Short mmCIF file of C-alpha atoms in Angstrom, two decimals:
data_model
loop_
_atom_site.label_atom_id
_atom_site.label_comp_id
_atom_site.label_asym_id
_atom_site.label_seq_id
_atom_site.Cartn_x
_atom_site.Cartn_y
_atom_site.Cartn_z
CA MET R 116 227.52 181.78 31.31
CA GLN R 117 228.18 183.05 27.82
CA GLN R 118 227.99 180.36 25.13
CA HIS R 119 230.80 180.13 22.59
CA ASN R 120 230.12 178.49 19.26
CA PRO R 121 233.47 177.89 17.53
CA PRO R 122 233.40 178.64 13.78
CA THR R 123 234.08 175.39 11.96
CA ASP R 124 235.16 177.22 8.79
CA ILE R 125 238.25 178.51 10.65
CA ILE R 126 238.96 175.42 12.80
CA PRO R 127 239.56 172.36 10.55
CA TYR R 128 237.76 169.91 12.84
CA ASP R 129 234.29 168.39 13.06
CA GLY R 130 231.90 170.91 14.63
CA ASN R 131 229.95 168.27 16.57
CA ALA R 132 233.21 166.88 17.97
CA ILE R 133 234.28 170.35 19.16
CA LYS R 134 230.95 170.91 20.91
CA ALA R 135 231.15 167.45 22.50
CA ILE R 136 234.69 168.13 23.77
CA LEU R 137 233.57 171.43 25.28
CA ALA R 138 230.60 169.75 26.96
CA ALA R 139 232.78 166.91 28.29
CA ALA R 140 235.36 169.37 29.63
CA LYS R 141 232.69 171.38 31.46
CA ARG R 142 231.17 168.23 32.96
CA LEU R 143 234.30 166.24 33.86
CA ALA R 144 237.12 168.75 34.43
CA PRO R 145 238.50 168.96 38.00
CA ARG R 146 236.66 171.53 40.08
CA GLU R 147 238.43 174.49 41.60
CA ARG R 148 238.49 174.61 45.40
CA ALA R 149 235.95 177.00 46.87
CA GLU R 150 238.48 178.15 49.50
CA ARG R 151 242.14 178.51 48.61
CA ARG R 152 244.47 177.88 51.56
CA ARG R 153 247.73 178.68 49.82
CA ARG R 154 249.17 182.06 49.00
CA GLY R 155 249.30 183.58 45.56
CA ARG R 156 246.74 184.77 43.10
CA PRO R 157 243.90 182.46 42.05
CA PRO R 158 243.92 180.76 38.63
CA LYS R 159 243.25 183.19 35.81
CA TYR R 160 241.53 180.66 33.55
CA GLU R 161 238.93 178.02 34.38
CA THR R 162 240.22 174.46 34.31
CA TRP R 163 237.62 173.22 31.85
CA LYS R 164 238.66 175.84 29.29
CA LEU R 165 242.31 174.76 29.41
CA ALA R 166 241.26 171.09 29.26
CA ALA R 167 239.11 171.74 26.19
CA LEU R 168 241.99 173.51 24.41
CA CYS R 169 244.37 170.63 25.17
CA ALA R 170 241.85 168.08 23.88
CA ILE R 171 241.23 169.99 20.64
CA LYS R 172 244.95 170.64 20.06
CA ALA R 173 245.88 166.94 20.06
CA PRO R 174 243.87 165.68 17.02
CA LEU R 175 244.66 168.83 15.06
CA ASN R 176 248.38 168.35 15.87
CA ILE R 177 248.97 172.10 15.87
CA THR R 178 251.45 174.18 17.83
CA PHE R 179 250.74 175.78 21.21
CA LYS R 180 251.00 179.19 19.57
CA ARG R 181 248.30 178.33 17.04
CA THR R 182 246.13 176.87 19.82
CA ALA R 183 246.44 180.13 21.77
CA GLU R 184 245.38 182.06 18.65
CA LEU R 185 242.27 179.90 18.29
CA ALA R 186 241.44 179.97 22.01
CA PRO R 187 239.19 183.10 21.91
CA LEU R 188 237.09 181.46 19.19
CA ILE R 189 236.78 178.17 21.10
CA VAL R 190 236.44 179.04 24.80
CA GLY R 191 236.26 182.84 24.84
CA ALA R 192 239.57 183.22 26.70
CA SER R 193 243.14 184.06 25.69
CA PRO R 194 245.66 181.92 27.63
CA SER R 195 249.28 182.07 26.57
CA PRO R 196 251.00 179.12 24.84
CA ALA R 197 252.99 178.50 28.04
CA THR R 198 249.78 178.30 30.08
CA ILE R 199 248.29 175.72 27.69
CA HIS R 200 251.54 173.73 27.79
CA ARG R 201 251.53 173.59 31.61
CA ALA R 202 247.89 172.56 31.66
CA ARG R 203 248.50 169.77 29.14
CA VAL R 204 251.15 168.18 31.36
CA LYS R 205 249.32 168.83 34.64
CA LEU R 206 245.98 167.42 33.46
CA LYS R 207 247.19 164.48 31.33
CA ASP R 208 246.18 161.87 33.93
CA TRP R 209 242.74 163.43 34.18
CA ALA R 210 242.47 163.21 30.38
CA MET R 211 243.09 159.46 30.50
CA GLU R 212 240.58 159.01 33.32
CA ALA R 213 237.98 160.91 31.32
CA ALA R 214 238.68 158.75 28.26
CA ALA R 215 238.20 155.62 30.39
CA LYS R 216 234.88 156.94 31.72
CA ALA R 217 233.73 157.49 28.14
CA ALA R 218 234.60 153.86 27.32
CA GLY R 219 232.49 152.60 30.22
CA ASN R 220 233.23 149.13 31.63
CA PRO R 221 234.28 146.97 28.65
CA ASP R 222 234.71 143.22 28.96
CA LEU R 223 236.80 142.48 25.84
CA PRO R 224 239.75 144.89 25.55
CA VAL R 225 242.74 144.43 23.26
CA ALA R 226 246.29 145.20 24.42
CA ASP R 227 248.52 146.34 21.57
CA SER R 228 251.16 148.88 20.60
CA THR R 229 252.31 150.84 17.59
CA GLY R 230 255.33 152.98 16.79
CA ILE R 231 255.26 156.74 16.22
CA PRO R 232 257.88 158.29 13.95
CA HIS R 233 259.98 161.20 15.15
CA ARG R 234 261.30 164.10 13.12
CA ARG R 235 264.81 163.26 14.24
CA LYS R 236 266.20 160.35 12.26
CA GLY R 237 266.71 157.19 14.30
CA ARG R 238 264.42 158.32 17.15
CA HIS R 239 260.85 157.17 17.73
CA PHE R 240 258.28 156.54 20.44
CA LYS R 241 255.90 153.65 21.01
CA ILE R 242 252.25 153.87 22.08
CA HIS R 243 250.86 151.11 24.29
CA PHE R 244 247.09 151.04 24.64
CA LEU R 245 244.03 149.11 25.80
CA TYR R 246 241.23 149.25 23.25
CA ASP R 247 237.64 147.98 23.57
CA VAL R 248 236.64 146.03 20.46
CA ARG R 249 232.91 146.34 21.19
CA SER R 250 232.66 150.12 21.54
CA ASP R 251 235.72 151.14 19.45
CA LEU R 252 236.95 153.32 22.33
CA VAL R 253 240.33 153.54 24.08
CA ILE R 254 240.49 152.58 27.75
CA ALA R 255 244.09 153.55 28.57
CA ALA R 256 247.29 154.51 26.77
CA THR R 257 250.85 155.56 27.46
CA ALA R 258 253.95 156.46 25.45
CA THR R 259 257.38 154.96 26.01
CA PRO R 260 260.77 155.04 24.25
CA GLY R 261 260.83 153.03 21.04
CA PRO R 262 262.91 150.07 22.31
CA THR R 263 260.45 149.33 25.14
CA ALA R 264 259.08 145.79 24.86
CA ASP R 265 255.33 145.23 24.65
CA TYR R 266 255.60 143.01 27.72
CA GLN R 267 256.90 145.97 29.75
CA GLY R 268 254.47 148.45 28.23
CA TYR R 269 251.53 146.30 29.28
CA GLN R 270 252.64 146.49 32.91
CA LYS R 271 252.20 150.28 32.76
CA LEU R 272 248.56 149.73 31.76
CA LEU R 273 247.70 147.04 34.31
CA HIS R 274 246.05 149.49 36.71
CA SER R 275 243.53 150.34 33.96
CA VAL R 276 242.52 146.76 33.06
CA PRO R 277 238.74 146.50 33.67
CA GLU R 278 237.58 143.94 36.20
CA LYS R 279 235.93 140.74 34.93
CA SER R 280 237.31 141.28 31.44
CA VAL R 281 239.30 139.15 28.99
CA VAL R 282 242.34 141.02 27.62
CA LEU R 283 243.34 139.88 24.12
CA ALA R 284 247.01 140.19 23.16
CA ASP R 285 249.59 138.65 20.83
CA SER R 286 252.55 136.48 21.80
CA ALA R 287 254.68 139.51 22.78
CA TYR R 288 252.56 139.79 25.95
CA PHE R 289 252.78 136.10 26.84
CA GLY R 290 254.29 135.34 30.23
CA ARG R 291 253.40 134.06 33.66
CA SER R 292 254.10 137.40 35.38
CA ASN R 293 251.66 139.37 33.20
CA PHE R 294 249.10 136.57 33.49
CA GLU R 295 249.20 136.52 37.29
CA LYS R 296 249.19 140.32 37.62
CA THR R 297 246.13 140.46 35.37
CA LEU R 298 244.40 137.87 37.56
CA GLU R 299 245.00 140.18 40.52
CA ARG R 300 242.82 142.68 38.68
CA ASP R 301 240.08 140.02 38.52
CA ALA R 302 240.64 139.74 34.75
CA LEU R 303 242.14 137.21 32.33
CA LEU R 304 245.02 137.81 29.92
CA LEU R 305 244.47 135.78 26.75
CA ALA R 306 247.82 136.08 24.95
CA LYS R 307 248.90 133.73 22.19
CA PRO R 308 251.48 131.27 23.64
CA ARG R 309 254.97 131.49 22.24
CA ARG R 310 256.33 128.54 20.30
CA PRO R 311 258.16 125.99 22.47
CA PRO R 312 261.87 125.32 21.90
CA ARG R 313 262.71 123.22 18.86
CA ARG R 314 261.80 119.56 19.42
CA GLY R 315 260.47 120.55 22.82
CA ARG R 316 257.05 120.60 24.39
CA ARG R 317 255.25 122.73 26.91
CA ARG R 318 255.38 121.68 30.51
CA GLY R 319 253.99 122.82 33.81
CA TRP R 320 252.29 126.22 33.79
CA ALA R 321 252.76 126.77 30.02
CA ALA R 322 250.96 123.50 29.23
CA LYS R 323 248.01 124.44 31.46
CA TYR R 324 247.82 127.90 29.93
CA GLU R 325 247.80 126.48 26.41
CA ARG R 326 244.70 124.46 27.26
CA ILE R 327 242.99 127.64 28.49
CA PHE R 328 243.98 129.43 25.29
CA GLU R 329 242.62 126.68 23.05
CA ALA R 330 239.30 126.71 24.93
CA LEU R 331 238.96 130.49 24.39
CA ARG R 332 240.43 130.72 20.90
CA HIS R 333 237.08 131.91 19.51
CA LEU R 334 237.48 135.09 21.60
CA TYR R 335 241.09 135.54 20.59
CA ARG R 336 240.10 135.80 16.91
CA ARG R 337 238.66 139.25 17.67
CA ARG R 338 242.14 140.59 18.45
CA SER R 339 242.53 141.54 14.77
CA GLU R 340 240.08 144.39 15.39
CA GLY R 341 242.79 146.04 17.48
CA GLU R 342 245.07 145.96 14.43
CA ARG R 343 242.51 147.95 12.49
CA PHE R 344 242.54 150.54 15.27
CA CYS R 345 246.33 150.89 14.81
CA SER R 346 245.71 151.72 11.16
CA ARG R 347 243.20 154.41 12.08
CA LEU R 348 245.57 155.84 14.65
CA LYS R 349 248.45 156.11 12.17
CA ALA R 350 246.09 157.78 9.70
CA ARG R 351 245.41 160.49 12.30
CA LEU R 352 249.11 160.99 13.00
CA ARG R 353 249.96 162.31 9.57
CA ARG R 354 252.99 164.23 10.80
CA ALA R 355 255.89 162.90 12.81
CA LEU R 356 256.19 164.04 16.40
CA LYS R 357 258.78 166.62 17.40
CA TYR R 358 258.73 166.05 21.16
CA GLN R 359 262.10 165.46 22.75
CA LEU R 360 260.84 164.06 26.08
CA VAL R 361 258.84 160.91 26.61
CA GLU R 362 256.70 162.80 29.14
CA SER R 363 255.60 165.25 26.43
CA ALA R 364 254.75 162.43 24.01
CA ASP R 365 252.83 160.66 26.80
CA ALA R 366 250.76 163.78 27.47
CA PHE R 367 250.03 164.14 23.74
CA VAL R 368 248.87 160.51 23.53
CA LYS R 369 246.50 160.80 26.49
CA TRP R 370 244.86 163.97 25.17
CA LEU R 371 244.63 162.52 21.67
CA PHE R 372 242.77 159.43 22.85
CA LEU R 373 240.37 161.51 24.95
CA ALA R 374 239.55 163.59 21.87
CA LEU R 375 239.14 160.48 19.69
CA ASN R 376 236.77 158.86 22.21
CA VAL R 377 234.62 161.97 22.47
CA GLU R 378 234.68 162.40 18.69
CA ARG R 379 233.50 158.84 18.01
CA ILE R 380 230.69 159.17 20.56
CA ALA R 381 229.62 162.55 19.19
CA THR R 382 229.57 161.35 15.57
CA GLY R 383 227.77 158.11 16.43
CA LYS R 384 230.65 155.86 15.39
CA ALA R 385 231.24 154.25 18.80
CA GLY R 386 230.29 150.60 18.61
CA ALA R 387 229.41 150.90 14.93
#
């Protein structure tokens, strides 16, 4: 197989990160079936090449047209902008699975969210994510409309909560439903309890949960490290998004976090 070394003087991105993304795409991308049972012509481009282009496009925040122009320099192929766009949507779940594999099996993730501005005034999206404070890598993420509550966004990430882990979250995630659903994943949700009603006191389940929280408060103090990750994320998103559909923003988020995970591993910053 011919090796392609992308020129870093043309592509404004870390050369080691690009090579790591290409290697990860070759190793982890879905394999093509040896025997095709359906009609039609076979795929023109290898899956790993399209996956690598999608992963490199996200942190650069460039257009599909510009990505197609850089494609011959990166993967030695020339897919159209429409082909890259279809691959980005089709492979977005794979991108998140690959990002989770890069994070390993963390035991102290943080559940948090942050808003993303939109070019249209009054419109914005929200990113919900699980972030490992020990390795500085993202486990799972999704994009939702701006008004979505953190409590609801967390439920979209429940299937990605690692087993035997303690999930740290603020009071927006507090609730018996989220707590019990996390227990079903063989994990513990450690969310700061909300204040009781004025002149009231906690009773029943809330009182028992508060005792658990106080016993594990020393772990909860590490939740602030997730806030620092939000700052780094906003620094990478220098430009507001122009996507009209939540599905498009969700695909962008998943590819971005895959690229960030691979970049931090390649540059030796994971767990630093």
